[in-house]
PDB file of C-alpha atoms and ligand atoms in Angstrom:
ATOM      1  CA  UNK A 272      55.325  31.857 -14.684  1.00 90.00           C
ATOM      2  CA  UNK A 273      55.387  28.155 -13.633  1.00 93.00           C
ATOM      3  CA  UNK A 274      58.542  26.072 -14.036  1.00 94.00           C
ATOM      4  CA  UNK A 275      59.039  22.434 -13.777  1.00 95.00           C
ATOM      5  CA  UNK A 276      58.185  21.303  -9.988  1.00 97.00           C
ATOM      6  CA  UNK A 277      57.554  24.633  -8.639  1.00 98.00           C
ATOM      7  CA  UNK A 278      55.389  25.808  -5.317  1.00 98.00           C
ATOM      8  CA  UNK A 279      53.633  28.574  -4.042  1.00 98.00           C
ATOM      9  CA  UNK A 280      52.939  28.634  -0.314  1.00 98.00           C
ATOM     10  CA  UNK A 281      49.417  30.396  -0.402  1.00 98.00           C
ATOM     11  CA  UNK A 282      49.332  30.333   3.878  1.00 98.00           C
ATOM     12  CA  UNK A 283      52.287  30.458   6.309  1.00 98.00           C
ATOM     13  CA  UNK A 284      53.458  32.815   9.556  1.00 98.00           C
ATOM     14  CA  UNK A 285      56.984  30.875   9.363  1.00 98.00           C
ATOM     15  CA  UNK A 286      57.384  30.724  12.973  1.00 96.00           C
ATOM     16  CA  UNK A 287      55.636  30.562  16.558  1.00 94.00           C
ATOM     17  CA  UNK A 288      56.721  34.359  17.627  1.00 95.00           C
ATOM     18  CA  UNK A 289      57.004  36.336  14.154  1.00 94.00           C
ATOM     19  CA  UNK A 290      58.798  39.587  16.607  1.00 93.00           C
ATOM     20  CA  UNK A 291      61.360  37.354  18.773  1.00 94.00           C
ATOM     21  CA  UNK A 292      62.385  34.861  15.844  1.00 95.00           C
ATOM     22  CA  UNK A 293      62.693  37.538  13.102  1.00 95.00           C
ATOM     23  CA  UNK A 294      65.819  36.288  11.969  1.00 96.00           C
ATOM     24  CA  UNK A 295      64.667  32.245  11.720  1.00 97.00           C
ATOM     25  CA  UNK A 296      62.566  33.904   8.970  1.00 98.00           C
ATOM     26  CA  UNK A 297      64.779  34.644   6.972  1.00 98.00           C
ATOM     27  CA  UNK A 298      66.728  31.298   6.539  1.00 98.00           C
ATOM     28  CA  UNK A 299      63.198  29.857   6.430  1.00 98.00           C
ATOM     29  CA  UNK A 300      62.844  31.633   3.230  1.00 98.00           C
ATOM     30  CA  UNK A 301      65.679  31.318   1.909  1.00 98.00           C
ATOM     31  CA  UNK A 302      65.927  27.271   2.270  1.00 98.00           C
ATOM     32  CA  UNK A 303      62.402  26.565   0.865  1.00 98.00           C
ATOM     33  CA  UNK A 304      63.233  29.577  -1.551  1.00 98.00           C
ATOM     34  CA  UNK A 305      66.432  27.230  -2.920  1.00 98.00           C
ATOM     35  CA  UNK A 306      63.906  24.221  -2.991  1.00 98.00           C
ATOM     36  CA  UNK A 307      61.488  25.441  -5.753  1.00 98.00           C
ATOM     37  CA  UNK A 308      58.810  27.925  -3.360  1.00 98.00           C
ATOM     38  CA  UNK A 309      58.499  30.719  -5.354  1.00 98.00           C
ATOM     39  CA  UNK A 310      56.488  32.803  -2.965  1.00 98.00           C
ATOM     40  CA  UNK A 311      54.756  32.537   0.311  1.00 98.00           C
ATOM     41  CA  UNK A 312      52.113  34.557   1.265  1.00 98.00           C
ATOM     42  CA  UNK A 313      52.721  35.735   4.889  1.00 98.00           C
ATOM     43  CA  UNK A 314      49.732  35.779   6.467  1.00 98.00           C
ATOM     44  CA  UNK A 315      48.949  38.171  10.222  1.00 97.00           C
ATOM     45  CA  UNK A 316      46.847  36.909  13.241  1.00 95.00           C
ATOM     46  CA  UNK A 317      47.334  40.679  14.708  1.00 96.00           C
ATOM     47  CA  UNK A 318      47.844  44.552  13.808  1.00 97.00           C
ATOM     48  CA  UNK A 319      51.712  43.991  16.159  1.00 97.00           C
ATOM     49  CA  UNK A 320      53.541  42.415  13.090  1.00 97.00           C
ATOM     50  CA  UNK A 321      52.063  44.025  10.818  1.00 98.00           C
ATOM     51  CA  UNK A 322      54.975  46.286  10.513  1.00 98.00           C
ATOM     52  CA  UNK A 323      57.126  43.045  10.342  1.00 97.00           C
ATOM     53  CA  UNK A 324      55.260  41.703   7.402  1.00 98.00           C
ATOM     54  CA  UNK A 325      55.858  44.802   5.236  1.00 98.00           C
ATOM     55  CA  UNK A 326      59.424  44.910   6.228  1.00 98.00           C
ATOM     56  CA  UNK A 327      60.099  41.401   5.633  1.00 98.00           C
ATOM     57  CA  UNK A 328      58.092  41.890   1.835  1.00 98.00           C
ATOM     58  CA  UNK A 329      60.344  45.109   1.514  1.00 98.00           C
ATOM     59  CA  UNK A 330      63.466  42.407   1.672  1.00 98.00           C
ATOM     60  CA  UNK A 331      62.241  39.373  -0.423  1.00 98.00           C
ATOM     61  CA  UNK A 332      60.339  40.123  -3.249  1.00 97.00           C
ATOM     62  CA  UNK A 333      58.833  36.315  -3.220  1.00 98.00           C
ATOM     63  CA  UNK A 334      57.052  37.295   0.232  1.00 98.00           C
ATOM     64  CA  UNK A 335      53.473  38.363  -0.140  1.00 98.00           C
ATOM     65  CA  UNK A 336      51.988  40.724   2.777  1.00 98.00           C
ATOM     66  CA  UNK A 337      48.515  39.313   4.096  1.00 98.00           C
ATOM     67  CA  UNK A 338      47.219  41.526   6.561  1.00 98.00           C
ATOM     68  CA  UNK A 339      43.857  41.084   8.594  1.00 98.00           C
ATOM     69  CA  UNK A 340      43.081  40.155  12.452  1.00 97.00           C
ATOM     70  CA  UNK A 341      42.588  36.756  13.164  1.00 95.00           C
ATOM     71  CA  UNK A 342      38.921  36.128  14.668  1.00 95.00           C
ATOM     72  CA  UNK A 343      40.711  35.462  18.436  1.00 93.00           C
ATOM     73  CA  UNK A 344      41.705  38.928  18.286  1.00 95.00           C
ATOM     74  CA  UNK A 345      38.509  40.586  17.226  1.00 94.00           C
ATOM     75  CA  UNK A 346      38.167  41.110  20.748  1.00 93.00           C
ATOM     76  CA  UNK A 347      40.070  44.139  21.435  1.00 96.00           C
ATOM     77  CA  UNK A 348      38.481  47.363  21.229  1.00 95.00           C
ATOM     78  CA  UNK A 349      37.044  49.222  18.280  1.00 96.00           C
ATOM     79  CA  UNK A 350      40.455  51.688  18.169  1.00 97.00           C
ATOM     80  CA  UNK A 351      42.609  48.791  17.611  1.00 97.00           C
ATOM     81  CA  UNK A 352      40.653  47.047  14.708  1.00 98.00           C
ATOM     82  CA  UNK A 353      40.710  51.026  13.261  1.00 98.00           C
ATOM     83  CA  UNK A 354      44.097  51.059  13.733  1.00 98.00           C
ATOM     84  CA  UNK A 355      44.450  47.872  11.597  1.00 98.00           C
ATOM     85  CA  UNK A 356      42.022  49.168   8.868  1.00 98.00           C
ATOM     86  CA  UNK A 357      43.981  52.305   8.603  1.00 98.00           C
ATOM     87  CA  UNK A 358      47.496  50.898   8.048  1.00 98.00           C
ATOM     88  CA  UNK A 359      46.037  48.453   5.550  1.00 98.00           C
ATOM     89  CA  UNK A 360      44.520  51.345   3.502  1.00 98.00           C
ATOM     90  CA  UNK A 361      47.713  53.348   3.997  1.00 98.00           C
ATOM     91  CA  UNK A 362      49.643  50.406   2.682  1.00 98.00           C
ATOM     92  CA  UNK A 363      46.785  48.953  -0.087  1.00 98.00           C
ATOM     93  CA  UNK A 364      49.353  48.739  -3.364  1.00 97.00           C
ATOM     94  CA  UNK A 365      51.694  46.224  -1.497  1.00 97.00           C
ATOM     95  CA  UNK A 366      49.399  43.777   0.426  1.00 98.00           C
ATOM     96  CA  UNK A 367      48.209  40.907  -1.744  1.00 98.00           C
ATOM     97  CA  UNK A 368      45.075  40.160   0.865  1.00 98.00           C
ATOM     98  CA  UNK A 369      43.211  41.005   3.421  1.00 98.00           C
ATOM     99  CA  UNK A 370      43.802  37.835   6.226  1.00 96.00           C
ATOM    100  CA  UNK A 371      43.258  35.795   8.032  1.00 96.00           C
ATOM    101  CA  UNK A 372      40.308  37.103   9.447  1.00 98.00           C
ATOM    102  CA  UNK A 373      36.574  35.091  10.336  1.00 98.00           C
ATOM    103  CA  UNK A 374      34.737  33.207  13.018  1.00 98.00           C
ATOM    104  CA  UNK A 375      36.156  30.880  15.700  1.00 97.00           C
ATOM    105  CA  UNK A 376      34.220  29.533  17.998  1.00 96.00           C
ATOM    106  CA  UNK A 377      36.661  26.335  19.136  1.00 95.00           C
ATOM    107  CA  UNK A 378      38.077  28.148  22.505  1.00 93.00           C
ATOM    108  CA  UNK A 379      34.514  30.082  23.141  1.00 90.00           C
ATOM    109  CA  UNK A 380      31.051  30.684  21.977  1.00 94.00           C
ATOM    110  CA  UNK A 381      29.541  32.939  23.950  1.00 95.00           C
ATOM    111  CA  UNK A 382      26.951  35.498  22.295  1.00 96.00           C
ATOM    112  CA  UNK A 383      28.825  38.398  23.159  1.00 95.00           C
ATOM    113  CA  UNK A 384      32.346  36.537  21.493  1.00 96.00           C
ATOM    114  CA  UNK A 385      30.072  35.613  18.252  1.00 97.00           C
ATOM    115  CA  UNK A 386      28.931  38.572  17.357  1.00 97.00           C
ATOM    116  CA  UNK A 387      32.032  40.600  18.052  1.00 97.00           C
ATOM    117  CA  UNK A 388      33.443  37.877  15.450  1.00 97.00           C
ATOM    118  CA  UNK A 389      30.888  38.696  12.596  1.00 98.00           C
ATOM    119  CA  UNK A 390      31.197  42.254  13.143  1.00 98.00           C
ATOM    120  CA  UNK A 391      34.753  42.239  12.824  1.00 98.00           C
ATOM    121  CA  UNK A 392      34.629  39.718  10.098  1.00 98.00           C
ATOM    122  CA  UNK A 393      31.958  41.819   7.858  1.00 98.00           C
ATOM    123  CA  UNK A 394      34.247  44.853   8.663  1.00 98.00           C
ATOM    124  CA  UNK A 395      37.457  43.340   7.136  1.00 98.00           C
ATOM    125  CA  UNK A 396      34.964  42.166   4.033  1.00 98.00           C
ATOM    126  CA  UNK A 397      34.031  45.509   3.475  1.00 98.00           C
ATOM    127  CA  UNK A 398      37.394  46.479   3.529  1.00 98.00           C
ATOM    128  CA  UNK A 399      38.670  44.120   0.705  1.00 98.00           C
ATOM    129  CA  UNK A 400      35.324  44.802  -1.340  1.00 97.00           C
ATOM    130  CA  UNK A 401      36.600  49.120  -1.146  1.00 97.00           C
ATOM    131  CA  UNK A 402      40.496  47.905  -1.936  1.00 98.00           C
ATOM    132  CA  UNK A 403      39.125  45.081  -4.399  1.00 97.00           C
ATOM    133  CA  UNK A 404      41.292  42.778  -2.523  1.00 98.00           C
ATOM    134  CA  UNK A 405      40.823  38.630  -1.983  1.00 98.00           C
ATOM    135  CA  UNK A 406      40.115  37.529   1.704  1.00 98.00           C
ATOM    136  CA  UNK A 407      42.024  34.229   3.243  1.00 98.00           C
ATOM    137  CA  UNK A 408      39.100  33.040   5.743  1.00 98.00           C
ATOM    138  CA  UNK A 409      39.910  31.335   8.936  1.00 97.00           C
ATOM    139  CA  UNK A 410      37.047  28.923  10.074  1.00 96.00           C
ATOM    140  CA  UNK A 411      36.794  26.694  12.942  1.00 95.00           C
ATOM    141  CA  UNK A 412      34.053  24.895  14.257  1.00 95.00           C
ATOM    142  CA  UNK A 413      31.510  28.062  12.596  1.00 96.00           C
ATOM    143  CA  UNK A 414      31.223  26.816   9.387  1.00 95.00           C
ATOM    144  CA  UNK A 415      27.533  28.197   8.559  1.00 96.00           C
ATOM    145  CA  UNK A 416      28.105  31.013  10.265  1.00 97.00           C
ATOM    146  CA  UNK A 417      31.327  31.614   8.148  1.00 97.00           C
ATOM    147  CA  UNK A 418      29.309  30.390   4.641  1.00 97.00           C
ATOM    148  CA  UNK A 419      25.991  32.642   5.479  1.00 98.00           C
ATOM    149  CA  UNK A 420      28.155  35.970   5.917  1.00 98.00           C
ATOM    150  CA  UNK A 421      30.402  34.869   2.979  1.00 98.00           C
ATOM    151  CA  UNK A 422      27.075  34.146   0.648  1.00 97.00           C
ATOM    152  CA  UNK A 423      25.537  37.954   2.257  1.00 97.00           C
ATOM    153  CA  UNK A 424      28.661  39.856   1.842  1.00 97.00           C
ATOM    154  CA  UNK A 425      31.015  38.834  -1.141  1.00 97.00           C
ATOM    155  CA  UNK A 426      30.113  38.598  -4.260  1.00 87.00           C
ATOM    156  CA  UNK A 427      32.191  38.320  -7.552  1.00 91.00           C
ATOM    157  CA  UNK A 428      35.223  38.103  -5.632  1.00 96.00           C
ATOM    158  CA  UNK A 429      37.871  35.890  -4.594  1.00 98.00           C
ATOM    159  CA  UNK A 430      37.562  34.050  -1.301  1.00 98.00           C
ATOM    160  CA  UNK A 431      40.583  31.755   0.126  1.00 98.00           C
ATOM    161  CA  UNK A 432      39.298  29.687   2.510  1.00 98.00           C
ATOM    162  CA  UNK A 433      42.319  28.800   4.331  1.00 97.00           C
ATOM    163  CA  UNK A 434      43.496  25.213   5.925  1.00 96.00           C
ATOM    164  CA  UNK A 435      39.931  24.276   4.886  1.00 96.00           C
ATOM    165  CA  UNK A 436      38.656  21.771   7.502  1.00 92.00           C
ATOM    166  CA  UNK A 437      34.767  21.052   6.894  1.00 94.00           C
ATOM    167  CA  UNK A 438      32.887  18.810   4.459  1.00 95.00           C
ATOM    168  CA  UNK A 439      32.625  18.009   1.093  1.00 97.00           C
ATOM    169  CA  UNK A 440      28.739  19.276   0.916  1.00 96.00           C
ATOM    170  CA  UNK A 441      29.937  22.654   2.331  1.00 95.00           C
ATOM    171  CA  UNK A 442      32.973  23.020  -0.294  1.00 97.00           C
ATOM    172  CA  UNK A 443      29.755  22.293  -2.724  1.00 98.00           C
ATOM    173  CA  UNK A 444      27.844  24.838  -1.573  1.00 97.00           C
ATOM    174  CA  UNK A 445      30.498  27.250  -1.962  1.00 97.00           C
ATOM    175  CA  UNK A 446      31.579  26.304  -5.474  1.00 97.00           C
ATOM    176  CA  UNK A 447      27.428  27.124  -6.075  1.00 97.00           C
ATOM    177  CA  UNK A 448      27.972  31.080  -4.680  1.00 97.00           C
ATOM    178  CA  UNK A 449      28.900  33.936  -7.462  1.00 96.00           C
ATOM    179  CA  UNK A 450      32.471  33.853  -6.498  1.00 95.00           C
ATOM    180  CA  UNK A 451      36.050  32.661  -7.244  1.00 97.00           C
ATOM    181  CA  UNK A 452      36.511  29.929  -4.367  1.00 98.00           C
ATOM    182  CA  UNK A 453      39.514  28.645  -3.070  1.00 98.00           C
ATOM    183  CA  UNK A 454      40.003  26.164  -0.936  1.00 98.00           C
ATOM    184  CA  UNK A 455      43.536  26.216   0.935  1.00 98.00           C
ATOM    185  CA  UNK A 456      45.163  22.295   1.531  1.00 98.00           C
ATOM    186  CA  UNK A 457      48.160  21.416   3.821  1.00 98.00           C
ATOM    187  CA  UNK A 458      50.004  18.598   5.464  1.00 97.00           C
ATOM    188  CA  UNK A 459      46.405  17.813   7.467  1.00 97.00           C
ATOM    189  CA  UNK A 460      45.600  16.165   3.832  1.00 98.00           C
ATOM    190  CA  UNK A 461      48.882  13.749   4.005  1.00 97.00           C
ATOM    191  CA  UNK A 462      47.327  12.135   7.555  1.00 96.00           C
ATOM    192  CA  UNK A 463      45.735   8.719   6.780  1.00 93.00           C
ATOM    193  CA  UNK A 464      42.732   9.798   9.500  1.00 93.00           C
ATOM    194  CA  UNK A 465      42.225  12.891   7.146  1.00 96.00           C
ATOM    195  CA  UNK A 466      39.591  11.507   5.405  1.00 96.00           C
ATOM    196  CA  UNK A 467      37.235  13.901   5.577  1.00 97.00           C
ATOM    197  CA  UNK A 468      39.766  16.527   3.387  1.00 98.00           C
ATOM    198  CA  UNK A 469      40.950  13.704   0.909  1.00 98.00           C
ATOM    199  CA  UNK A 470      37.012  13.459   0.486  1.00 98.00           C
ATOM    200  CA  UNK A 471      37.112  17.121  -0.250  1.00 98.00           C
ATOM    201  CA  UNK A 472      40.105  16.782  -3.091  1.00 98.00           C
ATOM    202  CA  UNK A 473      38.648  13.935  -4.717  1.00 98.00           C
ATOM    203  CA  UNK A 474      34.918  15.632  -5.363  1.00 98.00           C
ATOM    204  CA  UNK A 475      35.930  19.425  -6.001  1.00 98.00           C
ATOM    205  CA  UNK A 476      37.676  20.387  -9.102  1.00 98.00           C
ATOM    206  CA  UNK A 477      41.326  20.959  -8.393  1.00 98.00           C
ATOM    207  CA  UNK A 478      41.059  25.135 -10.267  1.00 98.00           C
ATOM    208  CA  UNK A 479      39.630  25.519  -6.546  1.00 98.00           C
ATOM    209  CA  UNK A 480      42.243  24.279  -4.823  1.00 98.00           C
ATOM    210  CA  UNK A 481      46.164  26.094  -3.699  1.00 98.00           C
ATOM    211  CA  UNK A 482      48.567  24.864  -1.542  1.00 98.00           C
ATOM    212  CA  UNK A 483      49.856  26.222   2.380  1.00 98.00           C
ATOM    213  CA  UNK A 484      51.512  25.214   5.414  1.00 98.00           C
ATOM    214  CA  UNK A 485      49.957  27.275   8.052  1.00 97.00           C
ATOM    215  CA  UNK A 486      53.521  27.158   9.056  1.00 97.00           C
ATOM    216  CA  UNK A 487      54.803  26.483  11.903  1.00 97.00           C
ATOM    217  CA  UNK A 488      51.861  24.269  12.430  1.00 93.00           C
ATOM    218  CA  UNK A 489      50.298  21.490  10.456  1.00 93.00           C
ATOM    219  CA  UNK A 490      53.561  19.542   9.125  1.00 96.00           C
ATOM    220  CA  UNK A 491      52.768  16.735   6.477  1.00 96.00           C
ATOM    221  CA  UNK A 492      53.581  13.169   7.007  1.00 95.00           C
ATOM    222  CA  UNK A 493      56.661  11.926   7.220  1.00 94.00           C
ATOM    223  CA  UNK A 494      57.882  15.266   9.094  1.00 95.00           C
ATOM    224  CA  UNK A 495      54.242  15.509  10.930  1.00 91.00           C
ATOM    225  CA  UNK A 496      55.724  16.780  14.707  1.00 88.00           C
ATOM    226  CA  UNK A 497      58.513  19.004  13.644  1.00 94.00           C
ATOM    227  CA  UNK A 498      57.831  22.591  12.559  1.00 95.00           C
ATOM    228  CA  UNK A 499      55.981  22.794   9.509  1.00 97.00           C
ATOM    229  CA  UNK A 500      58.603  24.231   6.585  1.00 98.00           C
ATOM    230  CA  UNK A 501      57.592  25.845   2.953  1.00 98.00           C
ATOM    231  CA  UNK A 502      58.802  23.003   1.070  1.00 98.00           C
ATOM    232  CA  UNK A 503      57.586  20.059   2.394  1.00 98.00           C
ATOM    233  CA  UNK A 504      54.268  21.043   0.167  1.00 98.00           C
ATOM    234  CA  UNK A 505      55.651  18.990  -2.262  1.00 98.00           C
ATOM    235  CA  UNK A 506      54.334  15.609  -0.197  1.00 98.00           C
ATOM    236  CA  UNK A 507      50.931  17.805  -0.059  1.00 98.00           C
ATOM    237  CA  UNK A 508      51.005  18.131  -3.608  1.00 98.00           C
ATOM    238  CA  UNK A 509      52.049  14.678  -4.373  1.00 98.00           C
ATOM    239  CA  UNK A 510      48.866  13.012  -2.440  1.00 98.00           C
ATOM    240  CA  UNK A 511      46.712  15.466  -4.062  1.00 98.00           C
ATOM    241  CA  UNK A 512      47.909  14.138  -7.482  1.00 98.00           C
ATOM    242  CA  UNK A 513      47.506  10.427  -5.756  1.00 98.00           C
ATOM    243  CA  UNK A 514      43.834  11.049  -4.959  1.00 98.00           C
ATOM    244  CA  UNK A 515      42.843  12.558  -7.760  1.00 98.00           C
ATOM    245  CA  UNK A 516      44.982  10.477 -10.069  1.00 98.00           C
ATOM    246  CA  UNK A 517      46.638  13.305 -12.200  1.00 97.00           C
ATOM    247  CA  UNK A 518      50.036  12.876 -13.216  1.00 98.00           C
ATOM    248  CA  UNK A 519      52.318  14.989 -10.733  1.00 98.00           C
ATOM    249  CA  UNK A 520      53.944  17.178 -13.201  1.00 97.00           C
ATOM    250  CA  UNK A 521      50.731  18.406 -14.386  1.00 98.00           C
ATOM    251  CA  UNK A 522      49.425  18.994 -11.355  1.00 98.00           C
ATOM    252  CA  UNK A 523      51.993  20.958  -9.675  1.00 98.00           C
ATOM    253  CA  UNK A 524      51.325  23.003 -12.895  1.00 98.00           C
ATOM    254  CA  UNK A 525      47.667  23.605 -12.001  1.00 98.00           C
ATOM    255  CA  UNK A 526      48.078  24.462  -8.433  1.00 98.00           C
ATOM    256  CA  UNK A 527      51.053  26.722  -9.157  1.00 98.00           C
ATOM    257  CA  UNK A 528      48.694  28.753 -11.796  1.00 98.00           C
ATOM    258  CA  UNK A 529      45.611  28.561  -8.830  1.00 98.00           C
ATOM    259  CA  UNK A 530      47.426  30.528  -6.544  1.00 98.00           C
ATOM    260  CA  UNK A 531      48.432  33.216  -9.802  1.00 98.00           C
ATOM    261  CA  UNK A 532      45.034  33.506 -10.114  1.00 98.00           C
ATOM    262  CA  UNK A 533      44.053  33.742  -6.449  1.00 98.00           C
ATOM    263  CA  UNK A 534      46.405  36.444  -5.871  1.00 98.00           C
ATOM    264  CA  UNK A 535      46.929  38.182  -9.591  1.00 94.00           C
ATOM    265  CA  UNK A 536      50.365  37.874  -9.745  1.00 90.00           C
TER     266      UNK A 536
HETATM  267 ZN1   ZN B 878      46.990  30.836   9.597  1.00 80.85          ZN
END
């Protein structure tokens, strides 16, 4: 249940290596914990902390496992995405998501790379459709790519589209498909050359909008530079309440309950 200023961190990994800084974690959580971040949904790029995840959940009960292979590491071979699937089944009733997983073609875009991606992607989609869990979608520079397998693949389901980083039209077009959208936004909206994004929180209604970091990365102004902490959403949530002129209380309120929603909790 909401109360009075209130966050939920939809999107972090804390820290740059989640196995050698295991400890930072846990005064990470515990500071933005003691400054109103009720939970944060820790989020895996790879099946290695996996284990981590769980254990650090099994500690806190305000962290949320997310478990999925990011798209860079859709690479490796077919026994080590089963490997992935299988603990996720194994360990269904306490992960909140399947994530991040989808298509990134920034570093390369070869054929072979691209469809690896999809298949992988598709894979994990299947997955969360059997476990009836939401997916928290990466995307970088693959937008339609990322929209035409989400419009073949999901319906009636909930889809987090995480750091969301493409246009207005395509946050449209989404909103259009038969599903419950979400649209993640982090310190990238508090940059005055984000225009693109404050476009993007202006035109779309804010019950498809939560709150992240993407910690470590992705601080908002004024701490843009230093590692990106839970807490410092509340300078994310007060430009959203700027652009869209809503009274700040309020909407802390609504992006508090978005994330409920997104995640049934
Ligand atoms: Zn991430």
């Amino acid at each position: 249940m909401y109360k009075k200023y209130h966050m939920i961190d939809c999107h972090t990994h804390f820290v740059y290596d989640n196995i050698k800084q295991d400890a930072e974690i846990d005064k990470l959580i515990d500071e933005s914990f003691n400054k109103n971040v009720d939970y944060f949904f820790y989020a895996s790029d790879r099946f290695e902390i996996f284990q981590n995840i769980m254990n650090k959940a099994e500690k806190f009960t305000c962290v949320k496992p997310v478990l999925g292979i990011y798209p860079d590491f859709a690479k490796k071979d077919d026994s080590y995405i089963n490997k992935a699937i299988e603990f996720i089944e194994q360990n269904s009733e306490k992960i909140s998501a399947i994530g991040e997983i989808g298509l990134d073609y920034h570093y390369e875009k070869t054929p072979t790379i691209v469809n690896r991606q999809k298949e992988v992607f598709i894979k994990f989609i299947q997955l969360a459709i059997k476990l009836n869990k939401p997916i928290v979608v990466h995307s970088r520079d693959a937008h339609q790519d990322t929209y035409d397998i989400i419009k073949q693949y999901c319906t009636s389901m909930k889809v987090y589209i995480h750091c969301y980083s493409s246009s207005v039209e395509f946050a449209k077009e989404f909103c259009k498909l038969p599903l419950d959208i979400y649209f993640g936004i982090g310190g990238v909206l508090t940059f005055n050359n984000s225009k693109v994004l404050k476009n993007v929180v202006s035109e779309i209604d804010i019950k498809h909008l939560v709150t992240e970091t993407d910690s470590p990365y992705l601080a908002p102004t004024p701490y843009r530079s230093h590692m990106n902490k839970s807490f410092y959403i509340n300078e994310v949530i007060k430009e959203i309440a700027r652009i869209k002129q809503t009274p700040l209380e309020e909407t802390y309120e609504q992006l508090y309950n978005n994330a409920l929603n997104l995640f049934d909790i």
